[in-house]
Short mmCIF file of C-alpha atoms and ligand atoms in Angstrom, two decimals:
data_model
loop_
_atom_site.label_atom_id
_atom_site.label_comp_id
_atom_site.label_asym_id
_atom_site.label_seq_id
_atom_site.Cartn_x
_atom_site.Cartn_y
_atom_site.Cartn_z
CA MET A 1 31.94 -71.67 -46.87
CA ASP A 2 32.74 -74.84 -48.85
CA ARG A 3 36.07 -73.43 -50.01
CA ALA A 4 36.95 -72.44 -46.44
CA ALA A 5 35.99 -75.90 -45.15
CA ASP A 6 38.08 -77.51 -47.86
CA ALA A 7 41.16 -75.33 -47.29
CA LEU A 8 41.04 -75.76 -43.49
CA GLY A 9 40.40 -79.49 -43.85
CA ARG A 10 43.55 -79.90 -45.97
CA ALA A 11 45.92 -77.66 -43.98
CA ARG A 12 48.23 -79.01 -41.28
CA GLN A 13 49.26 -75.74 -39.67
CA ILE A 14 46.73 -72.92 -39.31
CA ALA A 15 47.41 -69.43 -37.97
CA LEU A 16 44.34 -67.61 -36.62
CA ALA A 17 44.02 -63.88 -35.94
CA CYS A 18 41.25 -61.51 -34.90
CA HIS A 19 40.92 -57.73 -34.83
CA ILE A 20 42.95 -55.47 -32.55
CA ASN A 21 41.47 -54.48 -29.18
CA PRO A 22 39.48 -57.71 -29.40
CA ASP A 23 35.97 -58.15 -28.01
CA PRO A 24 34.53 -61.53 -26.97
CA ASP A 25 33.23 -62.27 -30.49
CA ALA A 26 36.71 -61.72 -31.93
CA ILE A 27 38.51 -63.86 -29.35
CA GLY A 28 35.61 -66.31 -28.89
CA SER A 29 35.28 -67.06 -32.61
CA MET A 30 39.06 -67.38 -32.93
CA LEU A 31 39.56 -69.69 -29.91
CA GLY A 32 36.42 -71.66 -30.77
CA LEU A 33 37.67 -72.38 -34.27
CA ALA A 34 41.16 -73.08 -32.91
CA GLY A 35 39.80 -75.60 -30.38
CA TYR A 36 37.76 -77.34 -33.05
CA LEU A 37 40.71 -77.52 -35.49
CA ALA A 38 43.12 -78.70 -32.77
CA ALA A 39 40.70 -81.54 -31.94
CA ARG A 40 40.97 -82.53 -35.61
CA GLY A 41 44.74 -82.81 -35.24
CA LYS A 42 45.70 -79.44 -36.72
CA ASP A 43 48.61 -77.43 -35.44
CA VAL A 44 47.00 -74.07 -34.49
CA VAL A 45 48.26 -70.76 -33.20
CA CYS A 46 46.25 -67.61 -32.36
CA SER A 47 47.01 -63.93 -31.85
CA TRP A 48 45.94 -60.34 -32.48
CA GLY A 49 48.08 -57.42 -33.55
CA ASN A 50 48.23 -55.17 -30.49
CA GLU A 51 51.48 -53.83 -29.09
CA PRO A 52 51.60 -53.85 -26.09
CA PHE A 53 49.86 -57.21 -26.06
CA GLU A 54 47.37 -57.61 -23.22
CA ILE A 55 45.11 -60.53 -22.37
CA PRO A 56 41.60 -59.20 -21.56
CA ARG A 57 40.41 -60.10 -18.09
CA TRP A 58 37.24 -61.85 -19.35
CA MET A 59 39.40 -64.28 -21.33
CA SER A 60 39.68 -66.22 -18.05
CA VAL A 61 36.27 -67.81 -18.84
CA LEU A 62 37.43 -68.93 -22.29
CA ASP A 63 39.57 -72.03 -22.67
CA GLY A 64 42.28 -71.81 -25.28
CA ARG A 65 44.85 -69.54 -23.70
CA GLY A 66 47.37 -72.22 -24.69
CA PHE A 67 46.83 -71.45 -28.39
CA VAL A 68 47.65 -67.75 -27.94
CA VAL A 69 51.06 -66.30 -28.79
CA LYS A 70 52.30 -62.73 -28.93
CA PRO A 71 52.04 -61.14 -32.39
CA LYS A 72 55.84 -61.22 -32.76
CA GLU A 73 55.74 -65.04 -32.38
CA PHE A 74 52.97 -65.40 -34.98
CA PRO A 75 54.13 -67.18 -38.20
CA GLN A 76 55.67 -64.59 -40.56
CA ALA A 77 54.32 -66.17 -43.75
CA PRO A 78 51.64 -68.70 -42.75
CA GLU A 79 50.60 -71.45 -45.14
CA ILE A 80 47.02 -70.53 -44.22
CA MET A 81 45.86 -67.65 -42.07
CA VAL A 82 42.31 -67.10 -40.82
CA ALA A 83 41.16 -63.55 -39.99
CA LEU A 84 38.12 -63.56 -37.71
CA ASP A 85 35.66 -60.71 -37.04
CA THR A 86 38.09 -58.42 -38.87
CA ALA A 87 36.23 -55.80 -40.93
CA ALA A 88 39.30 -54.52 -42.81
CA PRO A 89 43.01 -55.45 -43.20
CA GLU A 90 43.99 -52.45 -41.01
CA ARG A 91 42.06 -54.02 -38.15
CA LEU A 92 44.72 -56.78 -38.05
CA GLY A 93 47.15 -54.18 -36.70
CA MET A 94 50.72 -55.47 -36.85
CA LEU A 95 49.50 -58.88 -38.10
CA GLY A 96 48.50 -57.23 -41.39
CA ALA A 97 52.08 -57.85 -42.55
CA ASN A 98 51.73 -61.58 -41.82
CA ALA A 99 48.45 -61.71 -43.77
CA ALA A 100 50.12 -60.00 -46.73
CA LYS A 101 52.70 -62.84 -46.84
CA ALA A 102 50.27 -65.71 -46.17
CA ALA A 103 49.71 -68.17 -49.04
CA GLU A 104 45.98 -68.27 -48.27
CA VAL A 105 43.89 -65.85 -46.17
CA VAL A 106 40.45 -67.03 -45.05
CA VAL A 107 38.29 -64.13 -43.85
CA ILE A 108 35.33 -65.05 -41.64
CA ASP A 109 33.28 -62.00 -40.72
CA HIS A 110 29.85 -60.39 -40.40
CA HIS A 111 30.65 -56.67 -40.75
CA ARG A 112 28.72 -55.15 -43.64
CA THR A 113 31.57 -52.71 -44.32
CA ASN A 114 34.06 -55.56 -44.95
CA PRO A 115 35.38 -55.08 -48.52
CA GLY A 116 35.93 -58.83 -48.81
CA PHE A 117 39.70 -58.91 -48.42
CA GLY A 118 41.43 -62.32 -48.36
CA SER A 119 41.59 -65.18 -50.84
CA ILE A 120 38.59 -67.05 -49.36
CA VAL A 121 35.81 -64.86 -47.97
CA VAL A 122 33.06 -66.10 -45.65
CA LEU A 123 31.11 -62.89 -45.13
CA ASP A 124 27.51 -62.75 -43.95
CA PRO A 125 26.34 -59.31 -42.77
CA ALA A 126 23.07 -60.89 -41.63
CA ALA A 127 24.88 -63.18 -39.17
CA SER A 128 24.60 -62.09 -35.53
CA SER A 129 28.25 -62.72 -34.85
CA THR A 130 31.40 -64.19 -36.33
CA ALA A 131 31.02 -67.01 -33.78
CA GLU A 132 27.68 -67.98 -35.36
CA LEU A 133 29.42 -68.25 -38.75
CA VAL A 134 32.24 -70.32 -37.24
CA TYR A 135 29.69 -72.70 -35.74
CA ARG A 136 28.06 -73.16 -39.17
CA LEU A 137 31.51 -73.80 -40.65
CA THR A 138 32.27 -76.50 -38.05
CA GLU A 139 28.90 -78.14 -38.85
CA ARG A 140 29.85 -78.08 -42.53
CA MET A 141 33.24 -79.66 -41.78
CA GLY A 142 31.69 -82.27 -39.48
CA GLY A 143 33.20 -84.11 -36.55
CA GLU A 144 33.29 -83.18 -32.93
CA LEU A 145 33.22 -79.72 -31.37
CA PRO A 146 34.96 -79.84 -27.96
CA ASP A 147 33.02 -78.34 -25.02
CA GLN A 148 35.64 -75.63 -24.47
CA ALA A 149 35.40 -74.57 -28.11
CA ALA A 150 31.58 -74.46 -27.86
CA ALA A 151 31.90 -72.22 -24.80
CA CYS A 152 34.13 -69.80 -26.73
CA LEU A 153 31.64 -69.62 -29.60
CA TYR A 154 28.75 -69.11 -27.18
CA ALA A 155 30.61 -66.16 -25.64
CA GLY A 156 30.85 -64.57 -29.09
CA VAL A 157 27.15 -65.09 -29.86
CA VAL A 158 25.85 -63.93 -26.48
CA THR A 159 27.92 -60.72 -26.48
CA ASP A 160 27.47 -59.68 -30.13
CA THR A 161 23.68 -60.12 -29.88
CA GLY A 162 23.54 -58.03 -26.70
CA ARG A 163 22.36 -61.17 -24.87
CA PHE A 164 20.00 -62.06 -27.75
CA GLN A 165 18.52 -58.55 -27.85
CA TYR A 166 19.64 -56.95 -31.14
CA GLU A 167 17.80 -57.20 -34.46
CA SER A 168 20.51 -59.55 -35.75
CA THR A 169 19.18 -62.28 -33.43
CA THR A 170 17.41 -64.65 -35.84
CA PRO A 171 15.87 -68.09 -35.36
CA GLU A 172 19.16 -69.39 -36.83
CA THR A 173 21.12 -67.52 -34.13
CA LEU A 174 18.98 -69.10 -31.43
CA ARG A 175 19.37 -72.54 -33.03
CA VAL A 176 23.16 -72.12 -32.99
CA ALA A 177 23.05 -70.88 -29.38
CA ALA A 178 20.86 -73.84 -28.38
CA GLU A 179 23.27 -76.30 -30.03
CA LEU A 180 26.19 -74.65 -28.24
CA ARG A 181 24.37 -74.73 -24.86
CA ARG A 182 24.08 -78.53 -25.13
CA HIS A 183 27.80 -78.64 -24.41
CA GLY A 184 29.22 -78.77 -20.91
CA PHE A 185 30.12 -75.25 -19.73
CA ASP A 186 28.86 -72.88 -17.05
CA HIS A 187 27.01 -70.21 -19.04
CA ALA A 188 25.77 -68.36 -15.94
CA ARG A 189 29.29 -67.88 -14.62
CA MET A 190 30.42 -66.89 -18.10
CA ALA A 191 27.67 -64.23 -18.27
CA GLN A 192 28.76 -62.82 -14.92
CA VAL A 193 32.34 -62.48 -16.06
CA LEU A 194 31.30 -61.00 -19.42
CA PHE A 195 28.58 -58.62 -18.22
CA GLU A 196 28.82 -58.02 -14.50
CA ASP A 197 32.45 -57.64 -13.63
CA SER A 198 33.29 -53.93 -13.57
CA PRO A 199 36.12 -52.58 -11.45
CA LEU A 200 35.06 -49.66 -9.23
CA ALA A 201 37.56 -47.56 -11.18
CA TYR A 202 35.47 -48.02 -14.33
CA LEU A 203 32.23 -47.15 -12.53
CA ARG A 204 33.85 -43.91 -11.32
CA VAL A 205 35.10 -43.06 -14.82
CA ALA A 206 31.63 -43.83 -16.18
CA ALA A 207 30.08 -41.54 -13.57
CA GLY A 208 32.30 -38.70 -14.78
CA ALA A 209 31.50 -39.36 -18.43
CA LEU A 210 27.75 -39.54 -17.70
CA HIS A 211 27.97 -36.30 -15.74
CA ARG A 212 29.07 -34.45 -18.86
CA LEU A 213 26.62 -36.09 -21.25
CA GLU A 214 25.41 -33.72 -23.99
CA LEU A 215 22.21 -33.88 -26.02
CA VAL A 216 22.03 -32.44 -29.55
CA PRO A 217 18.27 -32.64 -30.23
CA GLU A 218 18.42 -31.48 -33.87
CA ALA A 219 20.74 -34.42 -34.68
CA SER A 220 19.03 -36.82 -32.25
CA LEU A 221 22.46 -37.37 -30.75
CA VAL A 222 23.58 -37.96 -27.18
CA TRP A 223 27.32 -37.99 -26.64
CA THR A 224 30.12 -37.85 -24.12
CA TYR A 225 33.87 -38.34 -23.99
CA LEU A 226 36.70 -39.81 -21.93
CA THR A 227 40.31 -38.66 -21.85
CA GLN A 228 43.51 -40.46 -20.93
CA GLN A 229 43.65 -38.13 -17.91
CA ASP A 230 40.22 -39.38 -16.72
CA LEU A 231 41.54 -42.94 -16.85
CA GLU A 232 44.78 -42.07 -15.07
CA ARG A 233 42.94 -40.25 -12.29
CA ALA A 234 40.61 -43.19 -11.67
CA ARG A 235 43.33 -45.79 -12.37
CA ALA A 236 41.13 -47.40 -15.01
CA THR A 237 42.17 -48.76 -18.40
CA MET A 238 40.52 -48.08 -21.76
CA ALA A 239 39.62 -51.77 -22.01
CA ASP A 240 37.46 -51.31 -18.88
CA THR A 241 35.30 -48.76 -20.71
CA ASP A 242 33.92 -50.94 -23.55
CA ASP A 243 30.47 -51.02 -21.92
CA LEU A 244 30.10 -47.26 -21.39
CA ILE A 245 28.36 -46.87 -24.75
CA ASP A 246 25.75 -49.40 -23.59
CA VAL A 247 24.77 -47.06 -20.76
CA VAL A 248 24.77 -43.92 -22.94
CA ARG A 249 22.62 -45.58 -25.62
CA THR A 250 19.77 -46.07 -23.15
CA ALA A 251 19.04 -42.29 -23.31
CA ARG A 252 15.44 -42.04 -24.51
CA GLU A 253 15.90 -38.57 -25.99
CA ALA A 254 18.22 -39.58 -28.85
CA ASP A 255 18.39 -42.13 -31.66
CA VAL A 256 22.18 -42.07 -31.85
CA ALA A 257 24.63 -42.40 -28.96
CA ALA A 258 28.35 -41.68 -29.30
CA VAL A 259 31.29 -41.97 -26.94
CA PHE A 260 34.63 -40.34 -27.84
CA LYS A 261 37.47 -42.18 -26.15
CA GLN A 262 40.97 -40.80 -26.20
CA GLN A 263 43.59 -43.41 -27.07
CA ARG A 264 47.21 -43.47 -25.88
CA ASP A 265 48.28 -41.62 -29.05
CA GLY A 266 45.89 -38.78 -28.18
CA LYS A 267 43.39 -39.51 -30.98
CA PHE A 268 39.73 -40.11 -30.18
CA LYS A 269 38.11 -43.43 -31.03
CA VAL A 270 34.38 -42.97 -31.62
CA SER A 271 31.83 -45.65 -30.66
CA MET A 272 28.35 -45.15 -32.14
CA ARG A 273 25.02 -46.89 -31.67
CA SER A 274 21.63 -46.19 -33.26
CA ARG A 275 18.19 -47.27 -32.07
CA GLY A 276 17.24 -47.85 -35.71
CA ASP A 277 16.78 -44.54 -37.54
CA HIS A 278 20.38 -44.03 -38.71
CA ASP A 279 22.88 -46.22 -40.56
CA VAL A 280 25.95 -45.49 -38.43
CA SER A 281 28.11 -47.96 -40.38
CA LYS A 282 27.93 -45.57 -43.34
CA ILE A 283 28.97 -42.56 -41.23
CA ALA A 284 31.85 -44.63 -39.79
CA ALA A 285 32.95 -45.97 -43.18
CA ASP A 286 32.99 -42.42 -44.63
CA ARG A 287 35.50 -41.57 -41.87
CA GLY A 288 37.80 -44.56 -42.35
CA GLY A 289 36.06 -46.85 -39.86
CA GLY A 290 33.27 -49.37 -40.18
CA GLY A 291 30.94 -51.76 -38.41
CA HIS A 292 27.26 -52.62 -38.53
CA ARG A 293 24.15 -50.59 -39.40
CA LEU A 294 23.33 -49.93 -35.74
CA ALA A 295 26.82 -50.25 -34.14
CA ALA A 296 29.95 -48.81 -35.68
CA GLY A 297 33.14 -46.92 -34.95
CA TYR A 298 35.99 -44.85 -36.37
CA THR A 299 39.00 -42.85 -35.28
CA ALA A 300 38.39 -39.08 -35.29
CA LYS A 301 40.94 -36.92 -37.09
CA SER A 302 40.45 -33.77 -34.99
CA SER A 303 39.49 -32.50 -31.52
CA VAL A 304 36.33 -33.65 -29.76
CA GLU A 305 34.56 -30.33 -30.48
CA GLU A 306 35.30 -30.47 -34.22
CA SER A 307 34.52 -34.18 -34.42
CA VAL A 308 31.16 -33.73 -32.70
CA ALA A 309 30.32 -30.90 -35.12
CA ASP A 310 31.30 -33.18 -38.02
CA LEU A 311 29.16 -36.02 -36.63
CA VAL A 312 26.18 -33.68 -36.13
CA ARG A 313 26.48 -32.56 -39.77
CA ALA A 314 26.66 -36.18 -40.93
CA LEU A 315 23.58 -37.15 -38.90
CA GLU A 316 21.60 -34.17 -40.19
CA ALA A 317 22.63 -34.99 -43.77
CA SER A 318 21.65 -38.65 -43.35
CA LYS A 319 18.23 -37.53 -42.07
CA ALA A 320 17.78 -35.29 -45.10
CA ALA A 321 18.85 -38.08 -47.47
P1 5GP B 1 32.73 -50.48 -30.75
O1 5GP B 1 31.98 -49.20 -30.68
O2 5GP B 1 32.14 -51.52 -29.86
O3 5GP B 1 34.20 -50.31 -30.60
O4 5GP B 1 32.54 -50.99 -32.24
C1 5GP B 1 31.25 -51.19 -32.81
C2 5GP B 1 31.38 -51.94 -34.10
O5 5GP B 1 32.06 -51.14 -35.06
C3 5GP B 1 32.18 -53.23 -33.99
O6 5GP B 1 31.54 -54.20 -34.75
C4 5GP B 1 33.53 -52.89 -34.54
O7 5GP B 1 34.12 -53.99 -35.14
C5 5GP B 1 33.24 -51.79 -35.52
N1 5GP B 1 34.34 -50.80 -35.50
C6 5GP B 1 34.69 -50.01 -34.47
N2 5GP B 1 35.73 -49.24 -34.77
C7 5GP B 1 36.08 -49.54 -36.05
C8 5GP B 1 37.10 -49.08 -36.95
O8 5GP B 1 37.92 -48.22 -36.63
N3 5GP B 1 37.13 -49.66 -38.18
C9 5GP B 1 36.23 -50.61 -38.57
N4 5GP B 1 36.34 -51.13 -39.80
N5 5GP B 1 35.27 -51.07 -37.75
C10 5GP B 1 35.18 -50.55 -36.51
MN1 MN B 2 31.55 -59.53 -34.15
#
């Protein structure tokens, strides 16, 4: 943390990136840090490595759009690059090449599967969110945190804790959230945009996915899937479906919930959640993905049927272990 504070304090130009298909903790921690650094007179630029590059709808409640550039406009060989909420270099997508050429790479993250890539690593798997870590870093560096930057960090904390629900919510998390809430921003409107803003198209896709929910009692698994065709029929986008896993995980009958979501390239991205009896980060990491003990993901190598069978075997093995 001290080395990160020192390096960022000395730099003039800072390039910030977060993981591909960013969630509010990725973008919130990135824009929050960018807003804080800009207020200290730094020249900042932000991006993430998706092509095509799309701005998520909920970003409308986060100030800092002005810092964001397309990945192609991101500095090729930054003097200092910060990777936020990024569990592995691959999660930088096309910005991985920029990180490889950066003189210094500061990694700020809370994923337990992060191998600690980068030249300065601020990694705390016990932290609720990357935004919580960024807030602690700004306290360490001192000076003023602009209201808009505080709002971005709050968005990261409130989403990654499941609105202060998950086990990662510590007294320290609530202290950070309380400090952030002192700033001037409309948290109730933010919560509406973050949590209660589904297009009908998504609700219809979710209805279809819930209709074909399957329970595998011997693995304590409940699962479903979504195809590109489902999305096309309902005119929904994959980004609309981030919250589907949060509905599936409420199934009382299973400890583990999984949603298999077909990407544009045809491969299925797997989202997993556990109520507490399984370490899904380990299952994900064994399959080239990663995440947290109770929330993790990976990209499946085969069909849904084969991937479910593989997941069932992994869950049964982890029970036996
Ligand atoms: P979600 O299911 O919401 O996409 O992801 C749950 C958690 O697992 C997030 O913290 C996310 O960063 C992590 N995760 C999801 N997919 C991958 C992946 O392919 N690789 C890694 N390293 N982490 C992932
Ligand atoms: Mn996060």
